[in-house]
Amino acid sequence: MSLIERRRFLGAAAVVLAMVAAGHPHAVFGQQPPRGLHRIGFLSGGGDFAKREYPSPYHQAFLRGLAEQGFVVGENLTIEYRFADRDFERLPGLARELVAQKPEVIFGCCHAGGAAAKATKSLPVVFAGITDPVASGMVQSLARPGGNVTGVSNQGLEINTKRLELLKAAVPTVRRVAVLMYGSHGLVEQMQHDLQAAAQSLGIRVDFFEVEAPNQIEGAFAAMKAADADSLLVQEARVFNFHAKQIARLALDGRLPSMCFLALSVQEGCLMSYEQDFVDMSRRAGGYVAKILKGASPADLPVEQPTKFTLFVNLKTAKALGLTMPPSILLRADRVIE
């Protein structure tokens, strides 16, 4: 190598090193991350977190769970995102896109977790917010998942009946509870069975009003009125998340004390909510992703259950309905809106 060629080589090498130091490793190494940089996939049914006015507390908690075990974006971790923008029919295709990228682990919450699990039987998948992963066929058992999927269940069947018990405790006069349900939920029959059993033990009646799309919500409330319902229980379903204000208004217009499943619904006017702490669940899911990055097998990581729950009460709504909330409920509440 001549002196001139050697100088050109050293000059090019210096440029390469400068680009790496400036945070542009992919410009040097193509699409391959540098050694020591882990890569995971993140599938979401919602919109791009970077485009939101305020950071998503669930996404921040997920990142915190990773960081608690030493994985930090920009240092030793990169995340490949796919967002469905609330068009859940896109999730299967987006999940396949992520699988094709061959990340070390794929994470998805709720519907997204289910879509990721269906898209691969080899790449590790961590979910959060699945009601019954055993009944859904995602894992063999909670204690020993046995395949490539594990995560944090939302304990949806048990908490659904707990909401009914709290509604009865808050409004002892209720006798006929209307249950607003998403008809396409995979466990709708099991939910109905469990709620009927709980209602019988409480000495009340439950009637089910199923909807398949948001434009059917108003019709369901008209049917509740015709059935002489005196209260409302909103089943946990994503389709209702984005219509919390409408549901709260219809319940108030119909003079129905309502038990919802999101704190957001109480802020919109629902009487009460009792929900799993999804922020904590997201953090724990991030921790599970970290464990797999360290070499753990999802087959051996037990599906965890939520351990934190929050009860919200809206006293403005109670006053509008002419209700006095029992001290036992108010003392138990994590937040009271006055």
Short mmCIF file of C-alpha atoms in Angstrom, two decimals:
data_model
loop_
_atom_site.label_atom_id
_atom_site.label_comp_id
_atom_site.label_asym_id
_atom_site.label_seq_id
_atom_site.Cartn_x
_atom_site.Cartn_y
_atom_site.Cartn_z
CA MET A 1 0.00 0.00 0.00
CA SER A 2 1.45 3.36 -1.05
CA LEU A 3 1.74 6.28 1.33
CA ILE A 4 -1.13 8.09 -0.43
CA GLU A 5 -3.40 5.01 -0.33
CA ARG A 6 -2.59 4.50 3.32
CA ARG A 7 -3.55 8.09 4.13
CA ARG A 8 -6.85 7.67 2.25
CA PHE A 9 -7.59 4.48 4.17
CA LEU A 10 -6.88 6.09 7.54
CA GLY A 11 -8.98 9.10 6.57
CA ALA A 12 -11.94 6.90 5.66
CA ALA A 13 -11.57 4.98 8.90
CA ALA A 14 -11.65 8.22 10.84
CA VAL A 15 -14.93 9.19 9.14
CA VAL A 16 -16.41 5.81 10.02
CA LEU A 17 -15.46 6.17 13.67
CA ALA A 18 -16.82 9.71 13.76
CA MET A 19 -20.16 8.54 12.39
CA VAL A 20 -20.41 5.82 15.03
CA ALA A 21 -19.54 8.29 17.77
CA ALA A 22 -22.19 10.66 16.46
CA GLY A 23 -24.87 8.04 16.92
CA HIS A 24 -25.20 6.80 13.33
CA PRO A 25 -24.12 3.15 13.56
CA HIS A 26 -26.66 2.03 10.97
CA ALA A 27 -25.13 4.36 8.38
CA VAL A 28 -21.91 2.37 8.77
CA PHE A 29 -23.12 -1.15 9.37
CA GLY A 30 -26.19 -1.13 7.12
CA GLN A 31 -29.25 -2.38 9.03
CA GLN A 32 -27.29 -4.55 11.45
CA PRO A 33 -27.04 -3.13 14.99
CA PRO A 34 -23.58 -3.01 16.54
CA ARG A 35 -22.51 -5.77 18.87
CA GLY A 36 -24.10 -5.44 22.33
CA LEU A 37 -27.19 -3.58 21.09
CA HIS A 38 -30.37 -5.58 21.69
CA ARG A 39 -33.41 -5.17 19.46
CA ILE A 40 -37.03 -5.81 20.42
CA GLY A 41 -40.37 -5.33 18.65
CA PHE A 42 -43.27 -3.32 20.07
CA LEU A 43 -46.78 -3.78 18.64
CA SER A 44 -49.52 -1.33 19.62
CA GLY A 45 -53.18 -1.05 18.67
CA GLY A 46 -53.02 2.70 19.33
CA GLY A 47 -51.15 5.59 17.77
CA ASP A 48 -47.51 6.58 17.65
CA PHE A 49 -46.32 7.55 21.15
CA ALA A 50 -43.93 10.14 19.69
CA LYS A 51 -46.83 12.05 18.13
CA ARG A 52 -48.83 12.44 21.34
CA GLU A 53 -49.05 15.72 23.20
CA TYR A 54 -48.28 13.94 26.46
CA PRO A 55 -46.16 10.80 26.96
CA SER A 56 -48.06 7.54 27.37
CA PRO A 57 -47.76 6.46 31.04
CA TYR A 58 -48.00 2.82 29.94
CA HIS A 59 -45.16 3.13 27.45
CA GLN A 60 -43.05 5.02 29.98
CA ALA A 61 -43.69 2.27 32.54
CA PHE A 62 -42.69 -0.40 30.00
CA LEU A 63 -39.40 1.41 29.37
CA ARG A 64 -38.89 1.77 33.12
CA GLY A 65 -39.31 -1.98 33.58
CA LEU A 66 -36.58 -2.54 31.00
CA ALA A 67 -34.30 0.09 32.54
CA GLU A 68 -34.64 -1.42 36.01
CA GLN A 69 -32.84 -4.45 34.64
CA GLY A 70 -30.22 -2.56 32.69
CA PHE A 71 -31.75 -2.09 29.22
CA VAL A 72 -31.93 1.51 28.05
CA VAL A 73 -32.97 2.74 24.62
CA GLY A 74 -30.05 4.44 22.90
CA GLU A 75 -27.47 2.74 25.09
CA ASN A 76 -27.88 -0.99 24.65
CA LEU A 77 -31.41 -1.30 23.29
CA THR A 78 -33.36 -0.34 20.19
CA ILE A 79 -37.11 -0.81 19.64
CA GLU A 80 -38.86 -1.50 16.35
CA TYR A 81 -42.40 -0.06 16.62
CA ARG A 82 -45.59 -0.84 14.75
CA PHE A 83 -48.81 1.13 15.43
CA ALA A 84 -52.32 0.22 14.24
CA ASP A 85 -53.83 3.67 14.99
CA ARG A 86 -56.95 2.03 16.48
CA ASP A 87 -57.55 0.01 13.32
CA PHE A 88 -57.26 -3.36 15.01
CA GLU A 89 -57.75 -5.28 11.78
CA ARG A 90 -54.25 -4.12 10.84
CA LEU A 91 -52.67 -5.84 13.84
CA PRO A 92 -52.11 -9.29 12.24
CA GLY A 93 -50.29 -7.75 9.27
CA LEU A 94 -48.22 -5.47 11.50
CA ALA A 95 -47.35 -8.45 13.70
CA ARG A 96 -46.07 -10.35 10.66
CA GLU A 97 -43.98 -7.32 9.70
CA LEU A 98 -42.33 -7.36 13.11
CA VAL A 99 -41.71 -11.10 12.95
CA ALA A 100 -39.98 -10.61 9.59
CA GLN A 101 -37.60 -8.14 11.29
CA LYS A 102 -36.52 -10.96 13.64
CA PRO A 103 -36.23 -9.00 16.91
CA GLU A 104 -35.13 -10.85 20.02
CA VAL A 105 -38.55 -10.36 21.70
CA ILE A 106 -41.91 -8.89 20.64
CA PHE A 107 -44.16 -7.10 23.13
CA GLY A 108 -47.85 -6.32 22.66
CA CYS A 109 -50.63 -5.16 24.97
CA CYS A 110 -54.16 -6.59 24.82
CA HIS A 111 -55.22 -7.25 21.20
CA ALA A 112 -51.69 -6.53 20.02
CA GLY A 113 -50.30 -9.23 22.29
CA GLY A 114 -52.75 -11.75 20.88
CA ALA A 115 -51.84 -10.79 17.31
CA ALA A 116 -48.12 -11.15 18.04
CA ALA A 117 -48.64 -14.57 19.60
CA LYS A 118 -50.50 -15.78 16.50
CA ALA A 119 -47.81 -14.44 14.17
CA THR A 120 -44.94 -16.56 15.48
CA LYS A 121 -44.29 -19.82 17.27
CA SER A 122 -40.55 -19.30 17.55
CA LEU A 123 -39.79 -15.70 18.54
CA PRO A 124 -40.45 -14.91 22.22
CA VAL A 125 -43.61 -12.86 22.81
CA VAL A 126 -44.52 -10.96 25.99
CA PHE A 127 -48.07 -9.70 26.46
CA ALA A 128 -49.92 -7.52 28.95
CA GLY A 129 -53.66 -7.21 29.49
CA ILE A 130 -54.89 -10.55 28.14
CA THR A 131 -58.04 -11.68 29.98
CA ASP A 132 -57.46 -15.44 29.94
CA PRO A 133 -54.33 -16.52 28.06
CA VAL A 134 -55.04 -20.20 28.78
CA ALA A 135 -58.56 -20.14 27.33
CA SER A 136 -57.22 -18.09 24.42
CA GLY A 137 -54.72 -20.84 23.66
CA MET A 138 -51.72 -18.56 24.11
CA VAL A 139 -50.18 -20.58 26.95
CA GLN A 140 -50.57 -24.10 28.31
CA SER A 141 -50.96 -22.94 31.91
CA LEU A 142 -50.33 -19.84 33.99
CA ALA A 143 -47.61 -21.54 36.02
CA ARG A 144 -45.78 -23.04 33.03
CA PRO A 145 -46.65 -21.35 29.73
CA GLY A 146 -44.73 -24.03 27.86
CA GLY A 147 -44.20 -22.22 24.55
CA ASN A 148 -42.81 -18.94 23.23
CA VAL A 149 -45.40 -16.70 24.95
CA THR A 150 -45.74 -15.30 28.48
CA GLY A 151 -46.68 -12.03 30.16
CA VAL A 152 -49.10 -10.37 32.56
CA SER A 153 -52.82 -11.28 32.52
CA ASN A 154 -55.41 -8.66 33.39
CA GLN A 155 -57.48 -11.12 35.49
CA GLY A 156 -60.51 -9.84 33.58
CA LEU A 157 -62.99 -12.56 34.57
CA GLU A 158 -62.45 -12.19 38.31
CA ILE A 159 -62.36 -8.40 38.33
CA ASN A 160 -65.56 -8.22 36.28
CA THR A 161 -67.53 -9.91 39.07
CA LYS A 162 -65.74 -7.73 41.63
CA ARG A 163 -67.07 -4.66 39.86
CA LEU A 164 -70.61 -6.01 40.22
CA GLU A 165 -70.07 -6.55 43.95
CA LEU A 166 -68.75 -3.00 44.40
CA LEU A 167 -71.69 -1.54 42.47
CA LYS A 168 -74.11 -3.34 44.78
CA ALA A 169 -72.17 -2.18 47.85
CA ALA A 170 -72.21 1.43 46.65
CA VAL A 171 -75.87 1.45 45.63
CA PRO A 172 -77.66 -1.17 47.80
CA THR A 173 -81.01 -0.46 46.12
CA VAL A 174 -79.97 -1.82 42.71
CA ARG A 175 -82.02 -4.79 41.58
CA ARG A 176 -81.64 -5.01 37.81
CA VAL A 177 -78.19 -4.35 36.37
CA ALA A 178 -77.71 -3.77 32.65
CA VAL A 179 -74.35 -5.13 31.44
CA LEU A 180 -72.97 -3.42 28.34
CA MET A 181 -70.86 -6.02 26.52
CA TYR A 182 -68.77 -6.27 23.38
CA GLY A 183 -70.38 -9.20 21.60
CA SER A 184 -67.23 -10.30 19.77
CA HIS A 185 -65.17 -10.71 22.92
CA GLY A 186 -63.76 -14.22 22.87
CA LEU A 187 -64.85 -14.93 26.44
CA VAL A 188 -68.29 -13.32 26.37
CA GLU A 189 -70.11 -16.54 27.33
CA GLN A 190 -67.80 -17.18 30.28
CA MET A 191 -68.22 -13.59 31.45
CA GLN A 192 -71.99 -13.89 31.30
CA HIS A 193 -71.91 -17.15 33.24
CA ASP A 194 -69.69 -15.67 35.96
CA LEU A 195 -71.76 -12.50 36.27
CA GLN A 196 -75.01 -14.45 36.51
CA ALA A 197 -73.56 -16.55 39.32
CA ALA A 198 -72.33 -13.45 41.15
CA ALA A 199 -75.68 -11.68 40.67
CA GLN A 200 -77.55 -14.63 42.12
CA SER A 201 -75.41 -14.58 45.25
CA LEU A 202 -76.07 -10.82 45.58
CA GLY A 203 -79.82 -11.19 45.12
CA ILE A 204 -79.95 -9.11 41.95
CA ARG A 205 -80.53 -9.68 38.24
CA VAL A 206 -78.22 -8.99 35.31
CA ASP A 207 -79.36 -8.45 31.72
CA PHE A 208 -76.84 -8.40 28.89
CA PHE A 209 -76.82 -5.87 26.06
CA GLU A 210 -74.28 -6.70 23.38
CA VAL A 211 -72.89 -4.33 20.79
CA GLU A 212 -70.54 -5.05 17.91
CA ALA A 213 -69.70 -1.46 16.94
CA PRO A 214 -69.76 2.00 18.55
CA ASN A 215 -72.79 3.08 16.49
CA GLN A 216 -74.86 0.50 18.40
CA ILE A 217 -74.20 1.98 21.85
CA GLU A 218 -77.16 4.39 21.85
CA GLY A 219 -79.50 1.60 20.76
CA ALA A 220 -78.26 -0.55 23.62
CA PHE A 221 -79.15 2.18 26.12
CA ALA A 222 -82.63 2.47 24.63
CA ALA A 223 -83.04 -1.28 25.12
CA MET A 224 -81.86 -0.94 28.74
CA LYS A 225 -84.56 1.65 29.40
CA ALA A 226 -87.20 -0.63 27.88
CA ALA A 227 -85.99 -3.45 30.14
CA ASP A 228 -86.35 -1.26 33.28
CA ALA A 229 -82.67 -1.47 34.17
CA ASP A 230 -81.80 0.51 37.29
CA SER A 231 -77.97 0.48 37.02
CA LEU A 232 -75.14 -0.19 34.58
CA LEU A 233 -72.01 -2.32 34.48
CA VAL A 234 -69.70 -1.70 31.52
CA GLN A 235 -67.72 -4.78 30.55
CA GLU A 236 -64.01 -4.33 29.95
CA ALA A 237 -63.51 -3.96 26.21
CA ARG A 238 -61.30 -1.70 24.11
CA VAL A 239 -64.23 -0.69 21.89
CA PHE A 240 -65.67 1.18 24.91
CA ASN A 241 -62.39 2.91 25.79
CA PHE A 242 -62.76 5.48 23.05
CA HIS A 243 -66.41 6.21 23.85
CA ALA A 244 -66.17 6.73 27.61
CA LYS A 245 -67.70 10.22 27.47
CA GLN A 246 -70.69 9.05 25.42
CA ILE A 247 -71.35 6.08 27.72
CA ALA A 248 -71.09 8.23 30.86
CA ARG A 249 -73.53 10.78 29.38
CA LEU A 250 -76.04 8.13 28.32
CA ALA A 251 -75.88 6.52 31.77
CA LEU A 252 -76.49 9.85 33.48
CA ASP A 253 -79.34 10.73 31.11
CA GLY A 254 -80.89 7.35 31.84
CA ARG A 255 -80.47 7.79 35.62
CA LEU A 256 -78.29 4.66 35.76
CA PRO A 257 -75.60 4.47 38.46
CA SER A 258 -72.65 3.15 36.45
CA MET A 259 -69.65 0.99 37.22
CA CYS A 260 -67.03 1.33 34.49
CA PHE A 261 -63.59 -0.20 34.08
CA LEU A 262 -61.41 2.85 33.46
CA ALA A 263 -60.57 5.80 35.70
CA LEU A 264 -60.93 7.93 32.57
CA SER A 265 -64.61 7.00 32.49
CA VAL A 266 -65.10 8.41 36.00
CA GLN A 267 -63.45 11.66 34.92
CA GLU A 268 -65.95 11.74 32.04
CA GLY A 269 -68.92 11.25 34.40
CA CYS A 270 -69.24 7.55 35.19
CA LEU A 271 -70.17 7.00 38.86
CA MET A 272 -67.41 4.51 39.67
CA SER A 273 -64.53 2.54 38.17
CA TYR A 274 -62.48 -0.35 39.43
CA GLU A 275 -59.48 -1.24 37.33
CA GLN A 276 -56.22 -3.04 37.29
CA ASP A 277 -53.16 -0.83 37.54
CA PHE A 278 -52.11 -1.04 33.88
CA VAL A 279 -49.11 1.19 34.51
CA ASP A 280 -47.74 -1.36 36.97
CA MET A 281 -48.61 -4.20 34.59
CA SER A 282 -46.72 -2.46 31.78
CA ARG A 283 -43.66 -2.04 34.00
CA ARG A 284 -43.72 -5.71 34.92
CA ALA A 285 -44.09 -6.69 31.27
CA GLY A 286 -40.99 -4.63 30.49
CA GLY A 287 -39.22 -6.59 33.21
CA TYR A 288 -40.22 -9.85 31.55
CA VAL A 289 -38.83 -8.67 28.22
CA ALA A 290 -35.57 -7.85 30.02
CA LYS A 291 -35.41 -11.33 31.56
CA ILE A 292 -35.77 -12.92 28.14
CA LEU A 293 -33.05 -10.65 26.75
CA LYS A 294 -30.84 -11.99 29.54
CA GLY A 295 -31.51 -15.56 28.45
CA ALA A 296 -34.70 -16.67 30.24
CA SER A 297 -37.16 -18.81 28.30
CA PRO A 298 -40.79 -17.64 28.09
CA ALA A 299 -41.83 -21.28 28.54
CA ASP A 300 -40.50 -21.12 32.10
CA LEU A 301 -41.71 -17.63 33.09
CA PRO A 302 -45.12 -17.94 34.82
CA VAL A 303 -47.89 -15.66 33.60
CA GLU A 304 -48.24 -13.00 36.28
CA GLN A 305 -51.48 -11.56 37.62
CA PRO A 306 -52.22 -7.91 38.44
CA THR A 307 -51.46 -7.05 42.06
CA LYS A 308 -52.61 -3.43 42.20
CA PHE A 309 -56.18 -2.16 41.68
CA THR A 310 -57.71 1.31 41.88
CA LEU A 311 -61.22 2.43 42.82
CA PHE A 312 -62.43 5.85 41.61
CA VAL A 313 -65.68 7.56 42.63
CA ASN A 314 -67.37 10.62 41.13
CA LEU A 315 -69.38 12.46 43.80
CA LYS A 316 -70.64 14.98 41.23
CA THR A 317 -72.36 12.15 39.41
CA ALA A 318 -73.65 10.70 42.69
CA LYS A 319 -75.20 14.06 43.55
CA ALA A 320 -76.77 14.35 40.09
CA LEU A 321 -78.32 10.90 40.60
CA GLY A 322 -79.51 11.74 44.14
CA LEU A 323 -77.21 9.14 45.69
CA THR A 324 -75.26 9.19 48.94
CA MET A 325 -72.13 7.05 48.68
CA PRO A 326 -71.54 4.79 51.70
CA PRO A 327 -68.53 5.68 53.89
CA SER A 328 -67.12 2.19 53.32
CA ILE A 329 -66.80 2.94 49.58
CA LEU A 330 -65.38 6.43 50.08
CA LEU A 331 -62.77 5.19 52.56
CA ARG A 332 -61.72 2.49 50.13
CA ALA A 333 -61.54 4.79 47.10
CA ASP A 334 -58.13 5.72 45.73
CA ARG A 335 -59.57 8.94 44.32
CA VAL A 336 -62.80 10.84 44.82
CA ILE A 337 -63.91 13.50 42.34
CA GLU A 338 -65.89 16.20 44.16
#
